[in-house]
Coordinates of C-alpha atoms in Angstrom, one line a residue:
X1 CA 121.1 134.5 80.0
X2 CA 121.6 131.1 78.9
X3 CA 124.0 128.4 79.9
X4 CA 125.2 127.1 83.3
X5 CA 127.7 129.9 83.8
X6 CA 125.0 132.1 84.4
X7 CA 122.5 129.7 85.7
X8 CA 121.5 130.6 89.1
X9 CA 124.1 129.4 91.2
X10 CA 126.6 131.3 90.0
X11 CA 124.5 134.3 89.7
X12 CA 126.1 136.3 92.3
X13 CA 128.5 134.6 95.6
X14 CA 128.7 135.2 98.9
X15 CA 126.5 134.7 101.8
X16 CA 124.5 137.9 101.7
X17 CA 124.0 136.6 98.4
X18 CA 121.4 134.0 99.8
X19 CA 121.2 135.1 102.9
X20 CA 119.3 137.8 101.2
X21 CA 118.0 136.4 97.9
X22 CA 114.4 136.5 96.1
X23 CA 115.1 133.8 92.9
X24 CA 112.6 131.3 94.0
X25 CA 115.4 128.6 93.6
X26 CA 118.0 129.5 95.2
X27 CA 115.2 129.7 98.6
X28 CA 113.9 125.7 97.2
X29 CA 117.8 125.3 98.3
X30 CA 117.9 127.0 101.7
X31 CA 114.4 124.8 102.4
X32 CA 115.7 121.9 100.8
X33 CA 119.3 121.9 103.2
X34 CA 117.2 123.0 106.4
X35 CA 114.6 120.0 105.9
X36 CA 117.1 117.4 105.1
X37 CA 119.3 118.4 108.3
X38 CA 115.5 117.7 110.5
X39 CA 115.0 114.6 108.2
X40 CA 118.0 113.7 109.9
X41 CA 117.3 114.6 113.0
X42 CA 113.6 113.2 113.5
X43 CA 115.6 110.0 111.7
X44 CA 118.1 110.6 114.2
X45 CA 115.0 110.1 117.2
X46 CA 113.3 107.4 115.4
X47 CA 116.4 105.1 115.3
X48 CA 117.1 105.5 119.0
X49 CA 113.2 104.8 120.0
X50 CA 113.0 101.1 117.8
X51 CA 116.6 100.3 118.9
X52 CA 115.0 101.1 122.5
X53 CA 112.6 98.4 121.3
X54 CA 114.9 95.7 119.4
X55 CA 114.7 93.4 122.4
X56 CA 112.0 93.4 125.5
X57 CA 113.6 95.2 129.0
X58 CA 115.8 97.4 129.5
X59 CA 118.8 98.5 125.8
X60 CA 120.0 101.7 125.8
X61 CA 117.3 103.7 128.0
X62 CA 117.2 101.6 131.2
X63 CA 114.8 101.1 134.3
X64 CA 115.0 103.1 137.2
X65 CA 116.4 101.3 140.2
X66 CA 113.1 101.4 141.6
X67 CA 111.4 99.5 139.6
X68 CA 113.9 96.3 140.4
X69 CA 112.1 96.8 144.2
X70 CA 108.8 95.8 142.5
X71 CA 107.2 92.3 142.6
X72 CA 107.5 90.9 138.8
X73 CA 103.7 92.1 137.9
X74 CA 104.2 95.2 139.5
X75 CA 107.4 96.2 137.5
X76 CA 105.5 94.6 134.4
X77 CA 102.7 97.0 134.4
X78 CA 105.0 99.7 135.5
X79 CA 107.0 99.3 132.2
X80 CA 104.5 100.0 130.2
X81 CA 104.1 103.4 131.5
X82 CA 104.6 105.8 128.3
X83 CA 102.7 108.9 128.3
X84 CA 101.8 108.7 132.0
X85 CA 103.3 111.5 133.9
X86 CA 107.0 110.3 135.4
X87 CA 109.8 110.6 137.2
X88 CA 111.9 107.8 136.1
X89 CA 114.8 109.1 134.1
X90 CA 114.7 106.1 130.9
X91 CA 110.7 106.0 130.3
X92 CA 110.8 110.1 130.5
X93 CA 113.6 110.1 128.0
X94 CA 111.6 107.1 126.0
X95 CA 108.8 109.7 125.5
X96 CA 110.6 113.0 124.8
X97 CA 112.4 110.7 121.9
X98 CA 109.2 109.4 120.2
X99 CA 107.8 113.1 120.7
X100 CA 110.4 115.1 119.0
X101 CA 110.9 112.5 116.4
X102 CA 106.7 112.7 114.9
X103 CA 107.4 116.6 116.1
X104 CA 110.4 117.3 113.8
X105 CA 109.4 115.2 111.1
X106 CA 106.0 116.4 110.9
X107 CA 106.5 119.7 111.6
X108 CA 109.4 120.6 109.6
X109 CA 110.0 118.1 107.7
X110 CA 106.9 116.4 105.9
X111 CA 104.3 119.6 105.6
X112 CA 106.4 122.1 105.0
X113 CA 108.7 119.8 102.8
X114 CA 107.6 119.2 99.0
X115 CA 105.2 122.5 98.6
X116 CA 108.9 124.5 99.7
X117 CA 111.3 122.2 98.3
X118 CA 110.1 121.3 95.1
X119 CA 107.5 123.3 95.2
X120 CA 109.3 127.0 95.2
X121 CA 112.1 125.7 92.4
X122 CA 109.0 123.9 90.0
X123 CA 106.2 125.9 90.2
X124 CA 107.6 129.1 88.6
X125 CA 109.7 127.3 85.6
X126 CA 106.8 125.0 84.8
X127 CA 103.9 128.2 84.1
X128 CA 107.1 129.6 82.3
X129 CA 107.7 132.6 84.7
X130 CA 110.5 134.2 86.0
X131 CA 109.6 134.1 89.9
X132 CA 106.3 133.5 92.2
X133 CA 104.3 136.2 92.7
X134 CA 105.5 137.4 95.2
X135 CA 109.8 137.0 95.7
X136 CA 109.8 139.3 99.6
X137 CA 107.0 137.2 101.0
X138 CA 108.5 134.1 99.8
X139 CA 111.8 134.6 101.6
X140 CA 109.9 135.4 104.5
X141 CA 108.7 132.5 104.5
X142 CA 111.5 130.5 104.9
X143 CA 113.2 132.8 108.2
X144 CA 109.5 132.4 109.7
X145 CA 110.6 128.5 108.6
X146 CA 113.9 128.8 110.1
X147 CA 113.1 130.2 113.3
X148 CA 110.2 128.0 114.1
X149 CA 113.0 125.0 113.6
X150 CA 115.3 127.3 116.1
X151 CA 112.5 126.7 118.6
X152 CA 112.2 123.3 117.9
X153 CA 116.0 123.1 119.0
X154 CA 115.6 125.8 121.7
X155 CA 112.7 122.9 123.4
X156 CA 115.2 120.1 123.5
X157 CA 118.5 122.0 126.2
X158 CA 114.8 123.6 127.8
X159 CA 113.2 120.3 129.1
X160 CA 112.1 118.6 126.3
X161 CA 108.8 117.4 125.1
X162 CA 107.0 113.8 126.1
X163 CA 102.8 114.6 125.2
X164 CA 103.1 113.0 121.7
X165 CA 103.3 115.3 118.5
X166 CA 99.2 115.7 118.8
X167 CA 99.9 118.1 122.4
X168 CA 97.3 115.9 123.9
X169 CA 95.0 118.0 127.2
X170 CA 95.2 117.9 129.4
X171 CA 98.6 116.2 129.9
X172 CA 100.1 119.2 128.2
X173 CA 99.2 121.8 130.1
X174 CA 100.8 120.2 133.3
X175 CA 104.1 118.4 132.2
X176 CA 107.4 119.8 133.1
X177 CA 108.4 120.0 129.7
X178 CA 108.6 122.3 127.4
X179 CA 105.0 122.8 125.7
X180 CA 104.9 126.5 125.7
X181 CA 108.8 126.3 123.4
X182 CA 107.3 123.7 121.3
X183 CA 104.3 125.5 120.8
X184 CA 104.9 129.2 119.6
X185 CA 108.1 127.0 116.9
X186 CA 104.6 125.2 115.3
X187 CA 102.4 128.3 115.4
X188 CA 104.9 130.7 114.1
X189 CA 106.2 127.4 111.0
X190 CA 102.2 128.1 110.3
X191 CA 102.7 131.4 109.2
X192 CA 104.9 130.4 107.5
X193 CA 103.3 127.5 105.6
X194 CA 100.2 130.3 105.6
X195 CA 102.6 132.6 103.1
X196 CA 103.7 129.8 100.9
X197 CA 100.1 129.0 100.4
X198 CA 99.1 132.5 99.0
X199 CA 102.4 133.2 97.2
X200 CA 101.5 129.8 95.4
X201 CA 97.8 130.4 95.0
X202 CA 98.0 134.0 93.8
X203 CA 101.1 132.6 91.6
X204 CA 98.7 130.5 89.5
X205 CA 96.5 132.8 89.0
X206 CA 98.1 135.3 88.2
X207 CA 101.9 134.3 86.2
X208 CA 100.6 132.2 84.0
X209 CA 100.9 132.7 80.2
X210 CA 98.9 133.4 77.5
X211 CA 97.8 130.7 75.9
X212 CA 98.1 128.3 79.5
X213 CA 94.4 127.5 80.4
X214 CA 93.9 125.3 83.4
X215 CA 93.4 122.1 81.8
X216 CA 96.9 122.9 79.9
X217 CA 98.4 123.1 83.6
X218 CA 100.6 120.2 84.5
X219 CA 99.7 117.9 87.0
X220 CA 102.5 118.7 90.1
X221 CA 101.0 122.8 89.7
X222 CA 97.3 121.5 90.3
X223 CA 98.1 119.5 92.9
X224 CA 100.8 122.5 95.1
X225 CA 97.5 124.5 94.4
X226 CA 94.7 122.6 95.6
X227 CA 97.3 121.9 98.9
X228 CA 98.2 126.1 98.8
X229 CA 94.1 125.9 99.5
X230 CA 94.6 124.1 102.3
X231 CA 97.3 125.3 104.1
X232 CA 95.3 128.8 103.7
X233 CA 92.2 127.4 105.5
X234 CA 93.2 125.1 107.8
X235 CA 96.0 126.6 109.6
X236 CA 94.8 128.9 111.0
X237 CA 92.3 126.6 112.9
X238 CA 95.8 125.0 114.6
X239 CA 97.4 128.5 114.8
X240 CA 94.5 129.6 117.1
X241 CA 94.2 126.0 119.1
X242 CA 98.4 126.5 119.9
X243 CA 97.6 130.3 120.9
X244 CA 94.9 128.5 123.4
X245 CA 97.2 126.2 124.8
X246 CA 100.0 128.5 125.8
X247 CA 97.3 130.3 126.9
X248 CA 96.0 128.3 129.6
X249 CA 99.5 126.7 130.8
X250 CA 101.0 130.5 131.4
X251 CA 97.7 132.2 132.8
X252 CA 95.5 129.5 133.9
X253 CA 92.6 129.8 130.6
X254 CA 89.7 127.6 131.2
X255 CA 90.5 126.5 127.6
X256 CA 90.3 123.0 127.6
X257 CA 92.2 121.1 131.3
X258 CA 89.2 120.1 133.4
X259 CA 90.1 121.5 136.2
X260 CA 90.4 125.4 134.6
X261 CA 87.1 124.7 133.5
X262 CA 87.3 123.1 129.8
X263 CA 86.8 120.2 127.8
X264 CA 89.5 118.4 126.6
X265 CA 88.1 117.3 124.0
X266 CA 87.1 120.3 122.5
X267 CA 90.6 120.4 121.3
X268 CA 91.0 117.0 120.1
X269 CA 88.3 119.1 117.3
X270 CA 90.0 122.1 117.0
X271 CA 94.0 119.5 117.0
X272 CA 92.3 117.7 114.1
X273 CA 90.0 120.0 112.0
X274 CA 93.3 121.0 111.1
X275 CA 96.0 118.0 111.5
X276 CA 94.2 116.0 109.3
X277 CA 93.9 118.1 105.9
X278 CA 97.5 118.9 107.3
X279 CA 97.8 115.2 105.7
X280 CA 97.1 115.6 103.0
X281 CA 98.9 119.0 102.6
X282 CA 102.1 116.2 102.9
X283 CA 100.0 113.3 100.6
X284 CA 98.9 115.6 97.4
X285 CA 102.3 117.5 96.3
X286 CA 103.4 114.1 96.2
X287 CA 100.8 112.6 94.1
X288 CA 101.3 115.4 91.7
X289 CA 105.4 114.3 91.5
X290 CA 104.0 111.0 90.8
X291 CA 101.7 111.8 88.0
X292 CA 104.7 113.7 86.4
X293 CA 107.5 111.0 86.8
X294 CA 104.9 107.8 85.4
X295 CA 104.2 110.8 82.2
X296 CA 107.4 111.1 81.7
X297 CA 108.7 107.5 81.6
X298 CA 106.1 105.6 79.8
X299 CA 106.6 108.0 77.0
X300 CA 102.9 108.4 76.8
X301 CA 99.9 111.0 78.2
X302 CA 98.6 111.2 81.2
X303 CA 95.5 108.6 81.2
X304 CA 92.2 111.0 82.7
X305 CA 93.8 114.4 83.3
X306 CA 90.8 116.3 83.9
X307 CA 90.5 113.0 87.0
X308 CA 93.5 113.8 88.1
X309 CA 93.4 117.7 88.2
X310 CA 89.7 117.3 90.0
X311 CA 90.5 114.4 92.2
X312 CA 93.3 116.4 93.5
X313 CA 90.2 119.5 94.5
X314 CA 88.1 116.7 96.0
X315 CA 90.9 115.7 98.1
X316 CA 91.1 118.8 98.8
X317 CA 87.6 119.1 100.1
X318 CA 87.1 116.2 101.6
X319 CA 89.6 116.3 103.4
X320 CA 87.9 119.0 105.8
X321 CA 84.9 116.7 106.4
X322 CA 86.8 113.7 108.3
X323 CA 88.5 114.8 110.8
X324 CA 86.5 112.9 113.9
X325 CA 87.7 109.9 112.5
X326 CA 90.6 110.7 114.7
X327 CA 88.4 110.0 117.5
X328 CA 85.6 106.9 116.9
X329 CA 86.8 106.2 120.5
X330 CA 86.5 109.7 122.0
X331 CA 82.4 109.9 123.5
X332 CA 81.2 110.7 120.0
X333 CA 77.1 109.9 119.9
X334 CA 77.1 107.1 117.3
X335 CA 75.2 109.5 114.8
X336 CA 78.3 111.5 114.4
X337 CA 80.3 108.5 114.2
X338 CA 78.4 106.7 111.4
X339 CA 78.9 109.8 109.7
X340 CA 82.3 110.2 109.9
X341 CA 82.5 106.8 109.0
X342 CA 81.4 107.0 105.7
X343 CA 82.7 110.5 105.0
X344 CA 86.4 108.8 105.1
X345 CA 85.3 106.0 103.2
X346 CA 84.2 108.7 100.5
X347 CA 87.6 110.2 100.8
X348 CA 89.2 107.6 99.6
X349 CA 87.6 107.5 96.1
X350 CA 89.6 110.4 94.3
X351 CA 93.0 109.5 95.6
X352 CA 91.3 106.2 93.9
X353 CA 90.8 108.1 91.6
X354 CA 94.5 108.9 91.4
X355 CA 95.8 104.9 91.7
X356 CA 94.5 103.6 88.6
X357 CA 94.9 106.9 87.0
X358 CA 98.4 106.1 86.8
X359 CA 98.6 102.2 86.6
X360 CA 96.4 103.1 83.1
X361 CA 99.6 105.4 82.0
X362 CA 101.6 102.6 82.5
X363 CA 99.6 100.0 80.5
X364 CA 100.9 99.4 77.1
X365 CA 103.5 102.1 77.0
X366 CA 107.4 102.3 76.8
X367 CA 107.9 102.1 80.4
X368 CA 111.9 103.3 81.2
X369 CA 113.2 101.9 85.2
X370 CA 115.0 105.1 85.8
X371 CA 115.9 106.0 89.1
X372 CA 113.0 108.7 90.0
X373 CA 110.5 105.8 87.8
X374 CA 111.6 103.5 90.5
X375 CA 110.7 105.5 93.6
X376 CA 107.0 106.5 91.6
X377 CA 107.0 102.2 91.6
X378 CA 107.5 102.5 95.2
X379 CA 105.3 105.1 95.9
X380 CA 101.8 103.5 94.0
X381 CA 102.9 99.9 96.0
X382 CA 103.2 101.1 99.4
X383 CA 100.5 103.8 99.1
X384 CA 98.4 101.5 97.8
X385 CA 98.8 99.6 101.5
X386 CA 98.7 103.0 103.3
X387 CA 95.1 104.0 101.8
X388 CA 93.7 99.7 101.8
X389 CA 94.7 99.8 105.7
X390 CA 93.0 103.1 106.3
X391 CA 89.8 101.6 105.4
X392 CA 90.1 99.2 108.4
X393 CA 90.1 102.7 110.8
X394 CA 87.6 104.2 109.0
X395 CA 85.6 101.2 110.0
X396 CA 83.7 101.4 113.7
X397 CA 83.8 98.3 114.8
X398 CA 87.2 97.5 114.1
X399 CA 88.8 100.9 114.6
X400 CA 87.6 100.0 118.0
X401 CA 90.1 97.6 118.6
X402 CA 93.0 99.0 116.7
X403 CA 93.1 102.7 117.8
X404 CA 96.5 103.1 119.8
X405 CA 98.1 100.2 118.5
X406 CA 100.5 99.6 116.3
X407 CA 98.6 99.2 113.6
X408 CA 97.5 102.5 113.7
X409 CA 101.8 103.0 113.9
X410 CA 102.4 101.6 110.3
X411 CA 99.3 102.5 108.7
X412 CA 100.1 106.4 109.7
X413 CA 104.4 105.3 108.3
X414 CA 102.8 103.9 104.7
X415 CA 101.4 106.8 104.0
X416 CA 104.0 109.8 105.5
X417 CA 107.0 108.4 104.8
X418 CA 105.9 105.8 102.2
X419 CA 103.8 108.3 100.2
X420 CA 104.8 112.0 100.8
X421 CA 108.8 110.8 101.3
X422 CA 109.1 108.3 98.9
X423 CA 107.7 111.1 96.7
X424 CA 109.6 114.0 97.4
X425 CA 112.6 112.0 96.4
X426 CA 111.4 110.5 93.5
X427 CA 110.5 114.5 92.5
X428 CA 114.2 115.5 93.8
X429 CA 116.0 112.3 92.0
X430 CA 113.9 113.6 88.9
X431 CA 114.3 117.4 89.2
X432 CA 117.8 117.3 90.1
X433 CA 119.6 117.6 86.9
X434 CA 117.4 120.5 86.1
X435 CA 118.9 122.1 89.9
X436 CA 122.1 121.3 90.0
X437 CA 123.1 120.9 86.1
X438 CA 124.3 117.1 87.1
X439 CA 123.1 113.5 86.6
X440 CA 123.4 110.9 89.3
X441 CA 124.6 107.9 89.0
X442 CA 121.7 105.9 87.7
X443 CA 122.4 102.6 89.0
X444 CA 123.5 103.3 92.5
X445 CA 120.2 105.8 92.8
X446 CA 118.3 102.6 92.2
X447 CA 120.1 100.3 94.2
X448 CA 119.3 103.3 97.3
X449 CA 116.0 102.9 96.2
X450 CA 115.9 99.5 96.4
X451 CA 117.3 99.1 100.2
X452 CA 115.3 101.5 100.9
X453 CA 112.0 99.7 99.6
X454 CA 113.1 96.8 101.7
X455 CA 113.7 98.5 104.8
X456 CA 110.6 100.3 105.0
X457 CA 108.5 96.9 104.7
X458 CA 110.6 95.6 107.3
X459 CA 110.2 98.4 109.2
X460 CA 106.4 99.1 109.6
X461 CA 104.7 96.2 107.7
X462 CA 105.9 93.2 111.4
X463 CA 104.3 96.6 112.9
X464 CA 100.5 95.3 111.5
X465 CA 101.1 92.2 113.6
X466 CA 102.0 94.0 116.0
X467 CA 99.0 96.3 116.4
X468 CA 96.2 93.1 115.0
X469 CA 97.8 91.3 118.6
X470 CA 97.5 94.5 120.8
X471 CA 100.4 96.2 121.2
X472 CA 99.5 99.9 122.8
X473 CA 101.8 102.2 120.8
X474 CA 104.0 104.2 122.5
X475 CA 104.6 101.8 125.1
X476 CA 108.0 101.8 126.4
X477 CA 108.7 98.7 126.7
X478 CA 106.6 94.9 126.5
X479 CA 107.9 92.8 128.2
X480 CA 104.5 92.1 130.2
X481 CA 103.5 90.9 127.2
X482 CA 105.4 87.9 126.2
X483 CA 103.7 85.2 128.4
X484 CA 100.9 85.6 125.9
X485 CA 102.7 87.4 122.8
X486 CA 105.9 85.4 122.6
X487 CA 105.8 86.7 118.8
X488 CA 106.2 90.0 120.1
X489 CA 110.3 89.6 121.0
X490 CA 110.5 88.6 116.8
X491 CA 108.3 91.5 115.6
X492 CA 109.6 94.5 117.5
X493 CA 113.3 93.0 116.3
X494 CA 112.7 92.7 112.6
X495 CA 111.2 96.2 113.1
X496 CA 113.9 97.7 114.0
X497 CA 116.5 95.8 111.8
X498 CA 114.5 97.9 109.4
X499 CA 114.9 101.1 110.5
X500 CA 118.4 100.4 109.8
X501 CA 118.4 99.0 106.8
X502 CA 116.3 102.3 105.2
X503 CA 118.7 104.3 107.1
X504 CA 121.7 102.7 105.0
X505 CA 119.2 103.1 101.9
X506 CA 119.2 107.1 102.5
X507 CA 122.1 107.4 103.1
X508 CA 122.6 105.8 100.1
X509 CA 120.6 108.2 98.6
X510 CA 122.2 111.2 99.6
X511 CA 125.9 110.1 98.6
X512 CA 125.1 109.2 95.2
X513 CA 122.9 112.9 95.1
X514 CA 126.1 114.3 96.6
X515 CA 128.6 112.9 94.4
X516 CA 127.3 113.7 91.3
X517 CA 127.8 116.9 92.0
X518 CA 131.8 116.4 92.6
X519 CA 131.5 113.5 90.1
X520 CA 128.6 114.2 88.0
X521 CA 128.5 114.4 83.7
X522 CA 126.9 117.7 82.7
X523 CA 122.9 117.4 82.9
X524 CA 121.4 118.8 79.2
X525 CA 118.1 120.6 79.4
X526 CA 115.7 117.5 79.5
X527 CA 118.1 114.8 79.9
X528 CA 114.6 112.8 80.8
X529 CA 112.5 114.0 78.2
X530 CA 109.8 115.7 79.7
X531 CA 107.1 118.0 77.9
X532 CA 106.8 120.3 80.6
X533 CA 107.9 123.8 80.4
X534 CA 110.7 124.1 83.2
X535 CA 112.9 121.4 80.6
X536 CA 112.8 124.1 78.1
X537 CA 115.3 126.0 79.8
X538 CA 119.0 124.9 80.2
X539 CA 120.0 123.1 83.6
X540 CA 121.0 124.7 85.7
X541 CA 118.5 127.3 85.2
X542 CA 119.5 130.8 84.5
X543 CA 119.0 133.5 87.3
X544 CA 115.5 134.8 85.3
X545 CA 114.8 131.5 84.2
X546 CA 113.6 132.4 80.7
X547 CA 115.1 134.9 78.1
X548 CA 110.9 135.0 77.0
X549 CA 108.1 132.6 77.5
X550 CA 109.2 129.6 76.2
X551 CA 105.7 128.1 74.0
X552 CA 102.6 126.8 75.7
X553 CA 102.5 123.2 74.5
X554 CA 100.5 120.0 75.9
X555 CA 103.2 119.0 79.1
X556 CA 102.4 114.8 78.3
X557 CA 102.6 115.6 74.5
X558 CA 105.9 113.8 73.5
X559 CA 105.9 113.7 70.2
X560 CA 107.6 116.5 69.3
X561 CA 110.4 116.5 71.6
X562 CA 113.9 115.1 69.7
X563 CA 115.3 114.1 72.3
X564 CA 113.4 110.9 74.2
X565 CA 116.2 108.3 74.4
X566 CA 116.7 105.3 73.5
X567 CA 114.9 103.0 71.8
X568 CA 112.0 104.8 73.1
X569 CA 109.1 106.4 71.5
X570 CA 106.3 108.3 71.7
X571 CA 103.5 106.3 72.5
X572 CA 99.8 108.0 71.4
X573 CA 97.0 108.1 73.6
X574 CA 95.0 105.9 71.3

């Protein structure tokens, strides 16, 4: 049962052996192909949006002829319309592009990304188990994700979607775009998320080997466990909310639209009660990856293990209490706003605990700058900016001025892209040798990381400046603002150049990994010198993972390892 010849990749061949597999590793690979394909689609939408905003006036989505007949003041005002219904082709197309970019990236990529791909592949290996607790439920989760993704593809051909990824009412109940199709897709994706969460919770509780107590679990397992709690508790709220929205559109029932006696603010409460915990569905597994990578490439036991573990649970619980900070300008009472503001500041504490513990782990460590560690360092820097800028938005007096500006766009992307997706790339490169049995070019990987880092900051840091100067988000054009803000043209151009630079870096990373499949040297069982259980089986793993359960050790004790890399040794915590 050992060796690449008996690996999960070659155990049985053919389409149906993959399509009907119950092997968690193959399911993780299928998720990876689907999610990376969705990431490509969402990235294309993002480049279209940034290309349109590269210069003022029409770029690739032309203004309608009727606009040219208006006065300059009327034309400038009309060009600023983004979300309101419009019969103009250019503006409608822009609305569809940024909406589908957000919806695809959130529902198809970032929320399922790390748990579905890396969690599915690595969780049983880290526990010394042969599979997850419910393999058939795991396969069903994948096909639910695939079925939900198909609905979003159908949306492209049935009128598109122009509501923004948040589906805010009452516009989402009155627009002619394919809201019901997209809502049903998101509803199905929610079931996939719930099934995955249930599977992970039961796996952690029931399949830990003898001797693996809660405080001997790898921190990535802790992060997946906390994420699964959020998935199970919060996702049903979104599912019910989206069903109510679909019922209102199809049957005219009055839940959210004032025309039917509903309350649109109620939709916002329901939506953000799920969607803010969903931010931690996205970021918590990424934090778990960073804990693994930082410890391994610093050759030190993770600093403050229990603090990091409990901070994951604290983030999961506090995340349910802060949804109101998305609604400071919706008309809530001053008391409610102050309570949500205070809770927003409190949820930053467990995140800060993790960052300081990662820095303490690296302190006086024998740091190796392999590709996964480069992504981990990029994560700490970018997530730090994203977290600190969130404090401005949690401050009531400041948030009033920054709401619905590009400052929010920049903050959101520093957390989601600079956090979740950079952590996903760190984990993908970290476990790539284990997944494929091949080593990638570390030099090419580091260069790709550097290009992504530079391109990302060039894309989104100018947007902080745009937001503080008052440029609203979701706007099709900004030519009417140039008289008072001439810097908008330069900042938007820099942001677009950064977007294309980031795309180049991502393509380079993809080429680096794909090239390794054909030309990469065979990977040893433990190429990075890790201490957790997944490194105790061959690369790639056998079909059943382990012939027998490996011994349980401290996953961050590197002193017993034979391979620690050239000129690098174990650094005791003391």
